[in-house]
Amino acid sequence: MDTKMLIGSNFTNGLGPAETIFNPRNGQTVVELPEASIEQIDKAVYAAEAAFVGWSKTTPGHRSALLLQIADRIESEAAEFAQLEALNCGKPINAVIEDEIPAIVDCYRYFAGAVRNMPAPAAGEYLEGFTSMVRRDPVGVVGSIAPWNYPLMMAAWKLAPALAGGNTVVFKPSEQTPLTALKLANIFSDILPEGVVNVILGRGQSVGSALINHPKVNMISITGDIATGRKVLEAAAKSVKRTHLELGGKAPVIVFKDADISSVVENLKIFGFYNAGQDCTAACRIYAHNKIHDKLVAELSDAVESIRYGLEDDSQNEIGPLISQRQRDRVSSFVERASEQKHMEVVTGGSAYGESGFYYKPTLISGATQQDEIVQKEVFGPVVSVT
Ligand code: NAD
């Protein structure tokens, strides 16, 4: 297992306090990883700044070729990446191998192609004697910060476009799920010039905060909570950094009276509960027409009860546990508050599962109204409400 951060061309241990990385299936410690110190964050940013001088002048064709090499390496090491991701997140291994890795590899290949086909508005003589045009230049050093729900995929979404565009990056994975990013660092170090990608570890309030406030970081890209996005905007305003925010979600599904209920149920079982609902696009609040409401709730309840999880044979599992005890407590408290309201019913699920690990039973709540917290707030767990 790779445990060292990548700063410039050096693989190095963090000099800050350690964070415990858990296996969410059984709650056991996988490894303790120290986070970056302030000096190490500085070094990573300065390495990216130095690398930008040369990297920003490379041609799209050159960068494209290197991104394709990165894609090939991830593909050839897919089995090890999938195992690490499954270990760190508790995801069923088949979901990582079949759904995530192909999409991750494709993301690097997509941007390898896209950067060679950049559109630009027409140039023209808008002022007499002058030619005006728009050209696309890299921004500089990008501070990229990822959440824990799709660690390797989020790294791809952040790194591939930034690198394709000629930027250099300091990447911080979630403090809870750094293992695949540390493995990925080896691939970057083998293929890219020194300092183009740096991978540092640490918590949001210490390392993340130092990164987003760093004067030499030109752009911040973050996927995470809305509250975190707000902090990024505040930090960016101070030195006018560019930002890219992907924050929370609460995807609605509207079911009309003439809908094919079995098809709706089949799809809700997947899109409401995939990745144990830890998904900003989870189909988590259903609005059902009166005429089909009861039938939908009954059939959906059966489908939710059939979701397989926590089985010894991982190839049979459809969903995994939640990422942490803290996240499970959070999900549990949402359901508890809903169940205390008389107009709502927990039709199935509604409690933790198992003696170890961070499992929560797939849960269906009916009778929810538009004002209810369960309809308004993102739960980020295997909980779907019907209104
Ligand atoms: P989070 O905001 O707590 O953490 C996300 C990342 O931000 C982590 O790496 C964390 O260390 C860092 N961070 C936290 N505080 C910070 C600070 N003050 N300064 C800098 N960095 C900081 O979110 P999470 O709990 O890891 O992830 C779940 C959230 O992410 C959910 O709300 C979900 O909706 C959102 N999400 C959104 C998308 C999307 O594409 N829109 C995708 C996945 C997750």
Coordinates of C-alpha atoms and ligand atoms in Angstrom, one line a residue:
M1 CA 0.0 0.0 0.0
D2 CA 1.3 3.5 -0.9
T3 CA 1.3 5.8 2.0
K4 CA 3.5 8.7 0.9
M5 CA 2.4 12.1 -0.4
L6 CA 3.9 13.4 -3.6
I7 CA 5.6 16.8 -3.4
G8 CA 7.5 17.8 -6.5
S9 CA 9.5 14.7 -7.3
N10 CA 9.6 13.5 -3.6
F11 CA 7.5 10.9 -2.0
T12 CA 7.3 11.9 1.6
N13 CA 5.4 11.3 4.8
G14 CA 3.3 14.1 6.3
L15 CA 4.8 15.9 9.3
G16 CA 1.4 16.9 10.8
P17 CA -1.0 14.9 13.0
A18 CA -2.1 11.4 11.9
E19 CA -5.6 10.5 10.6
T20 CA -7.0 7.0 11.0
I21 CA -8.2 5.4 7.8
F22 CA -10.9 2.8 8.5
N23 CA -12.4 -0.1 6.7
P24 CA -16.1 0.8 6.7
R25 CA -17.2 -2.9 6.4
N26 CA -15.8 -3.8 9.9
G27 CA -14.8 -0.5 11.5
Q28 CA -11.2 -1.7 11.8
T29 CA -8.1 0.6 11.3
V30 CA -6.4 0.1 7.9
V31 CA -3.6 2.6 8.4
E32 CA -2.7 5.8 10.2
L33 CA -1.6 8.6 7.8
P34 CA 0.0 11.8 9.0
E35 CA -1.2 15.0 7.3
A36 CA 0.9 17.6 5.5
S37 CA 2.5 20.4 7.7
I38 CA 2.1 24.0 6.6
E39 CA 5.7 23.9 5.3
Q40 CA 4.8 20.8 3.2
I41 CA 1.7 22.5 1.8
D42 CA 3.9 25.5 0.8
K43 CA 6.4 23.2 -0.8
A44 CA 3.7 21.5 -2.9
V45 CA 2.3 24.8 -4.1
Y46 CA 5.7 26.1 -5.0
A47 CA 6.5 22.9 -6.8
A48 CA 3.3 23.3 -8.8
E49 CA 4.2 27.0 -9.5
A50 CA 7.7 26.1 -10.7
A51 CA 6.3 23.3 -12.9
F52 CA 3.7 25.6 -14.5
V53 CA 6.5 27.5 -16.3
G54 CA 7.3 24.6 -18.6
W55 CA 4.0 22.6 -18.5
S56 CA 1.9 25.6 -19.6
K57 CA 4.0 25.9 -22.7
T58 CA 3.6 22.3 -23.9
T59 CA 1.3 21.7 -26.8
P60 CA -2.2 20.1 -26.4
G61 CA -0.9 17.2 -28.5
H62 CA 1.9 16.6 -26.0
R63 CA -0.4 16.8 -22.9
S64 CA -2.9 14.6 -24.7
A65 CA -0.3 11.8 -25.3
L66 CA 0.6 11.9 -21.6
L67 CA -3.1 11.8 -20.4
L68 CA -3.6 8.7 -22.7
Q69 CA -0.6 7.1 -21.0
I70 CA -2.1 7.8 -17.6
A71 CA -5.4 6.2 -18.7
D72 CA -3.6 3.1 -19.9
R73 CA -1.7 2.7 -16.6
I74 CA -4.9 3.0 -14.6
E75 CA -6.5 0.5 -16.8
S76 CA -3.7 -1.9 -16.5
E77 CA -3.7 -1.6 -12.7
A78 CA -7.5 -1.6 -12.5
A79 CA -7.6 -4.6 -10.2
E80 CA -5.3 -3.1 -7.5
F81 CA -7.1 0.3 -7.7
A82 CA -10.5 -1.4 -7.3
Q83 CA -9.3 -3.4 -4.3
L84 CA -8.0 -0.3 -2.6
E85 CA -11.1 1.7 -3.3
A86 CA -13.3 -1.1 -2.1
L87 CA -11.2 -1.4 1.1
N88 CA -11.2 2.3 1.8
C89 CA -14.9 3.1 1.0
G90 CA -16.6 -0.3 1.6
K91 CA -17.9 -0.3 -2.0
P92 CA -18.8 -3.7 -3.5
I93 CA -15.7 -4.6 -5.6
N94 CA -17.8 -5.4 -8.7
A95 CA -19.3 -1.9 -8.7
V96 CA -15.8 -0.4 -8.7
I97 CA -14.5 -2.7 -11.4
E98 CA -17.5 -2.6 -13.7
D99 CA -18.9 1.0 -13.1
E100 CA -16.2 3.2 -11.8
I101 CA -12.9 2.2 -13.3
P102 CA -14.1 2.3 -17.0
A103 CA -15.6 5.7 -16.4
I104 CA -12.4 6.9 -14.7
V105 CA -10.2 5.7 -17.6
D106 CA -12.5 7.2 -20.1
C107 CA -12.4 10.6 -18.3
Y108 CA -8.6 10.9 -19.0
R109 CA -9.1 9.7 -22.6
Y110 CA -12.0 12.2 -23.1
F111 CA -9.9 15.2 -22.0
A112 CA -6.9 13.9 -24.0
G113 CA -9.2 14.3 -27.0
A114 CA -11.1 17.4 -25.9
V115 CA -8.0 19.5 -25.5
R116 CA -7.1 19.0 -29.1
N117 CA -10.5 20.3 -30.2
M118 CA -11.0 23.4 -28.2
P119 CA -13.7 25.6 -29.6
A120 CA -13.2 29.4 -29.7
P121 CA -15.5 32.2 -30.8
A122 CA -14.7 33.7 -34.2
A123 CA -12.0 36.3 -34.3
G124 CA -12.7 39.5 -36.2
E125 CA -12.0 43.2 -36.8
Y126 CA -14.4 44.7 -34.3
L127 CA -12.3 47.9 -34.1
E128 CA -11.0 49.3 -37.3
G129 CA -7.3 48.4 -37.7
F130 CA -7.4 45.8 -34.9
T131 CA -8.0 42.1 -34.8
S132 CA -9.7 40.7 -31.7
M133 CA -9.7 37.1 -30.7
V134 CA -10.2 34.9 -27.7
R135 CA -7.5 32.5 -26.8
R136 CA -7.6 29.9 -24.0
D137 CA -4.7 30.0 -21.6
P138 CA -4.1 27.9 -18.5
V139 CA -5.0 29.5 -15.2
G140 CA -1.9 28.4 -13.2
V141 CA -1.8 26.4 -10.0
V142 CA -5.1 24.7 -9.2
G143 CA -5.9 23.6 -5.7
S144 CA -8.1 20.5 -6.1
I145 CA -10.1 19.1 -3.1
A146 CA -12.2 15.9 -3.3
P147 CA -14.8 14.2 -1.2
W148 CA -15.0 10.6 0.0
N149 CA -17.9 9.2 -2.0
Y150 CA -16.0 8.5 -5.3
P151 CA -12.3 9.2 -4.5
L152 CA -10.6 8.0 -7.7
M153 CA -13.4 9.3 -10.0
M154 CA -13.3 12.7 -8.3
A155 CA -9.6 12.8 -8.8
A156 CA -10.1 12.0 -12.5
W157 CA -12.8 14.7 -12.9
K158 CA -10.5 17.3 -11.3
L159 CA -7.1 16.3 -12.7
A160 CA -7.8 15.4 -16.3
P161 CA -9.3 18.7 -17.4
A162 CA -6.9 20.8 -15.4
L163 CA -3.8 19.0 -16.8
A164 CA -5.2 18.9 -20.3
G165 CA -5.6 22.7 -20.2
G166 CA -1.9 23.2 -19.1
N167 CA -2.4 23.8 -15.4
T168 CA -0.5 22.3 -12.6
V169 CA -2.3 20.9 -9.5
V170 CA -2.0 20.4 -5.8
F171 CA -4.6 17.6 -5.1
K172 CA -6.0 16.9 -1.7
P173 CA -8.2 13.8 -1.4
S174 CA -10.7 13.5 1.4
E175 CA -8.9 12.7 4.7
Q176 CA -11.1 9.6 5.0
T177 CA -10.3 8.1 1.5
P178 CA -6.8 8.9 0.4
L179 CA -5.6 5.4 -0.6
T180 CA -6.2 5.4 -4.3
A181 CA -4.9 8.9 -4.7
L182 CA -1.6 7.8 -3.1
K183 CA -1.3 5.0 -5.6
L184 CA -2.2 7.3 -8.4
A185 CA 0.6 9.6 -7.3
N186 CA 3.1 7.0 -8.6
I187 CA 1.6 7.0 -12.0
F188 CA 1.8 10.8 -12.2
S189 CA 5.3 10.8 -11.0
D190 CA 6.3 8.3 -13.7
I191 CA 4.6 10.0 -16.6
L192 CA 4.4 13.8 -15.8
P193 CA 7.3 16.3 -15.3
E194 CA 8.2 17.0 -11.6
G195 CA 5.6 19.2 -9.8
V196 CA 2.9 19.1 -12.4
V197 CA 0.8 17.0 -9.9
N198 CA 1.3 17.1 -6.2
V199 CA -0.7 15.0 -3.8
I200 CA -1.0 16.1 -0.2
L201 CA -3.0 14.6 2.7
G202 CA -5.0 16.2 5.5
R203 CA -8.2 17.4 7.0
G204 CA -10.3 20.2 5.6
Q205 CA -10.0 22.7 8.4
S206 CA -6.2 22.4 8.5
V207 CA -4.7 21.4 5.1
G208 CA -7.7 22.2 2.9
S209 CA -8.0 25.6 4.5
A210 CA -4.3 26.4 4.0
L211 CA -4.5 25.3 0.4
I212 CA -7.6 27.4 -0.5
N213 CA -6.1 30.4 1.2
H214 CA -2.6 30.1 -0.3
P215 CA -1.6 33.2 -2.3
K216 CA 0.0 31.2 -5.0
V217 CA -3.0 29.1 -5.8
N218 CA -4.8 30.6 -8.8
M219 CA -7.9 28.5 -8.8
I220 CA -9.8 26.2 -6.4
S221 CA -11.8 23.2 -7.4
I222 CA -13.8 21.5 -4.7
T223 CA -16.5 18.9 -4.5
G224 CA -18.1 18.7 -1.1
D225 CA -20.6 20.1 1.3
I226 CA -22.4 23.4 0.7
A227 CA -20.9 24.8 3.9
T228 CA -17.4 24.0 2.5
G229 CA -18.2 25.6 -0.8
R230 CA -19.1 28.8 1.1
K231 CA -15.7 28.8 2.8
V232 CA -14.0 28.4 -0.6
L233 CA -15.9 31.4 -2.0
E234 CA -14.8 33.5 1.0
A235 CA -11.2 32.4 0.6
A236 CA -11.3 33.0 -3.2
A237 CA -12.8 36.5 -2.7
K238 CA -9.8 37.7 -0.8
S239 CA -7.3 37.2 -3.6
V240 CA -9.8 36.8 -6.5
K241 CA -9.2 33.2 -7.3
R242 CA -11.3 31.3 -9.8
T243 CA -13.5 28.6 -8.4
H244 CA -15.2 25.5 -9.5
L245 CA -17.7 24.2 -7.0
E246 CA -19.7 20.9 -7.0
L247 CA -21.8 20.9 -3.9
G248 CA -24.8 19.1 -2.4
G249 CA -27.9 17.8 -4.2
K250 CA -31.4 16.5 -3.5
A251 CA -32.6 14.9 -6.8
P252 CA -36.4 14.7 -7.2
V253 CA -38.4 12.1 -9.1
I254 CA -41.9 12.9 -10.2
V255 CA -44.1 9.9 -10.8
F256 CA -47.3 10.6 -12.8
K257 CA -50.4 8.5 -12.6
D258 CA -49.8 6.7 -15.9
A259 CA -46.2 5.7 -15.1
D260 CA -45.0 2.2 -15.5
I261 CA -44.7 1.5 -11.8
S262 CA -42.5 -1.6 -12.1
S263 CA -40.0 0.3 -14.3
V264 CA -40.0 3.3 -11.8
V265 CA -39.4 0.9 -8.9
E266 CA -36.6 -0.9 -10.7
N267 CA -34.9 2.4 -11.4
L268 CA -35.4 3.9 -8.0
K269 CA -33.9 0.8 -6.4
I270 CA -30.7 1.6 -8.3
F271 CA -30.6 5.4 -8.5
G272 CA -31.9 6.0 -5.0
F273 CA -29.5 3.6 -3.3
Y274 CA -26.4 3.2 -5.4
N275 CA -23.3 3.7 -3.4
A276 CA -25.5 3.5 -0.3
G277 CA -27.1 6.8 -1.3
Q278 CA -23.8 8.7 -0.8
D279 CA -24.3 10.4 -4.1
C280 CA -25.1 14.0 -4.9
T281 CA -27.4 12.8 -7.7
A282 CA -29.2 10.1 -5.6
A283 CA -32.9 10.0 -6.6
C284 CA -33.9 10.5 -3.0
R285 CA -37.2 12.4 -2.9
I286 CA -40.1 11.0 -4.8
Y287 CA -43.3 12.9 -5.6
A288 CA -46.0 10.4 -6.5
H289 CA -49.5 11.1 -7.9
N290 CA -52.3 10.2 -5.5
K291 CA -53.7 7.5 -7.7
I292 CA -50.5 5.4 -7.8
H293 CA -49.0 6.5 -4.5
D294 CA -50.0 3.4 -2.4
K295 CA -49.0 0.9 -5.1
L296 CA -45.7 2.7 -5.6
V297 CA -44.9 2.7 -1.9
A298 CA -45.8 -1.0 -1.5
E299 CA -43.8 -2.1 -4.5
L300 CA -40.8 0.1 -3.7
S301 CA -40.8 -1.2 -0.2
D302 CA -40.5 -4.7 -1.4
A303 CA -37.7 -3.7 -3.8
V304 CA -35.8 -1.8 -1.1
E305 CA -36.0 -4.8 1.2
S306 CA -34.5 -6.9 -1.6
I307 CA -31.3 -4.9 -1.8
R308 CA -28.4 -7.1 -0.9
Y309 CA -25.6 -5.8 1.4
G310 CA -23.3 -7.0 4.2
L311 CA -22.9 -10.4 2.7
E312 CA -19.8 -12.4 3.1
D313 CA -19.6 -13.0 -0.6
D314 CA -18.9 -9.5 -1.8
S315 CA -19.8 -10.4 -5.4
Q316 CA -23.4 -10.6 -4.2
N317 CA -23.5 -7.2 -2.5
E318 CA -25.4 -4.4 -4.3
I319 CA -24.5 -1.6 -1.8
G320 CA -21.9 -1.2 0.9
P321 CA -21.8 0.5 4.3
L322 CA -21.6 4.2 4.9
I323 CA -18.2 5.8 5.0
S324 CA -17.9 6.3 8.7
Q325 CA -19.5 6.1 12.1
R326 CA -20.1 9.8 12.0
Q327 CA -21.9 9.6 8.6
R328 CA -24.0 6.7 9.9
D329 CA -25.0 8.7 13.0
R330 CA -25.9 11.7 10.8
V331 CA -28.1 9.5 8.5
S332 CA -29.7 7.9 11.6
S333 CA -30.5 11.2 13.1
F334 CA -32.3 12.4 10.0
V335 CA -34.5 9.2 10.0
E336 CA -35.1 9.5 13.8
R337 CA -36.3 13.1 13.5
A338 CA -38.6 12.1 10.6
S339 CA -40.1 9.1 12.5
E340 CA -40.9 11.4 15.4
Q341 CA -43.4 13.3 13.2
K342 CA -46.8 11.6 13.2
H343 CA -47.5 12.2 9.5
M344 CA -44.5 10.2 8.3
E345 CA -44.0 6.4 8.4
V346 CA -40.7 4.5 8.1
V347 CA -42.0 1.8 5.8
T348 CA -38.8 -0.2 5.8
G349 CA -35.3 0.1 7.2
G350 CA -34.8 2.9 9.7
S351 CA -31.9 1.5 11.7
A352 CA -28.2 0.6 11.7
Y353 CA -27.3 -3.0 10.6
G354 CA -24.7 -5.4 11.9
E355 CA -22.4 -5.6 14.9
S356 CA -19.4 -4.1 13.2
G357 CA -18.9 -1.7 10.3
F358 CA -21.0 1.3 9.4
Y359 CA -24.0 -0.2 7.7
Y360 CA -27.4 1.4 7.6
K361 CA -30.5 -0.5 6.3
P362 CA -31.9 0.8 3.1
T363 CA -34.8 2.9 4.2
L364 CA -38.1 4.1 2.7
I365 CA -40.2 6.9 4.4
S366 CA -43.7 7.7 3.2
G367 CA -46.0 10.6 4.1
A368 CA -43.3 13.2 3.8
T369 CA -44.5 16.7 3.0
Q370 CA -42.6 19.4 1.1
Q371 CA -41.6 21.3 4.3
D372 CA -40.2 18.3 6.1
E373 CA -36.4 18.2 6.7
I374 CA -36.2 14.8 5.0
V375 CA -37.4 16.4 1.8
Q376 CA -35.4 19.6 2.1
K377 CA -32.0 18.5 3.4
E378 CA -29.4 16.2 1.8
V379 CA -29.2 13.0 3.8
F380 CA -26.3 11.3 1.8
G381 CA -27.3 7.8 2.9
P382 CA -29.6 5.0 1.8
V383 CA -32.8 6.9 2.6
V384 CA -35.6 7.7 0.1
S385 CA -38.8 9.7 0.9
V386 CA -42.1 9.6 -0.9
T387 CA -44.4 12.7 -1.0
Ligands
NAD1 P1 -16.9 18.0 2.9 O1 -17.2 19.3 2.3 O2 -16.9 17.9 4.3 O3 -15.5 17.6 2.4 C1 -15.1 17.6 1.0 C2 -13.6 17.9 0.9 O4 -13.4 19.3 1.3 C3 -12.7 17.1 1.8 O5 -11.5 16.8 1.1 C4 -12.5 18.0 3.0 O6 -11.3 17.7 3.6 C5 -12.4 19.3 2.4 N1 -12.8 20.4 3.3 C6 -13.6 20.4 4.3 N2 -13.6 21.6 4.9 C7 -12.7 22.4 4.3 C8 -12.3 23.7 4.4 N3 -12.7 24.5 5.4 N4 -11.4 24.2 3.5 C9 -10.9 23.4 2.5 N5 -11.3 22.1 2.3 C10 -12.2 21.6 3.2 O7 -17.9 17.0 2.2 P2 -17.9 15.4 2.3 O8 -18.6 15.1 3.6 O9 -16.5 14.8 2.2 O10 -18.7 15.0 1.0 C11 -20.0 14.9 1.0 C12 -20.6 16.2 0.3 O11 -20.1 16.3 -1.0 C13 -22.1 16.0 0.2 O12 -22.7 17.2 0.6 C14 -22.3 15.9 -1.3 O13 -23.5 16.4 -1.8 C15 -21.1 16.6 -1.9 N6 -20.8 16.0 -3.2 C16 -21.2 16.7 -4.3 C17 -20.9 16.2 -5.6 C18 -21.2 16.9 -6.8 O14 -20.7 16.5 -7.9 N7 -22.0 18.0 -6.8 C19 -20.3 15.0 -5.7 C20 -20.0 14.3 -4.5 C21 -20.2 14.8 -3.3

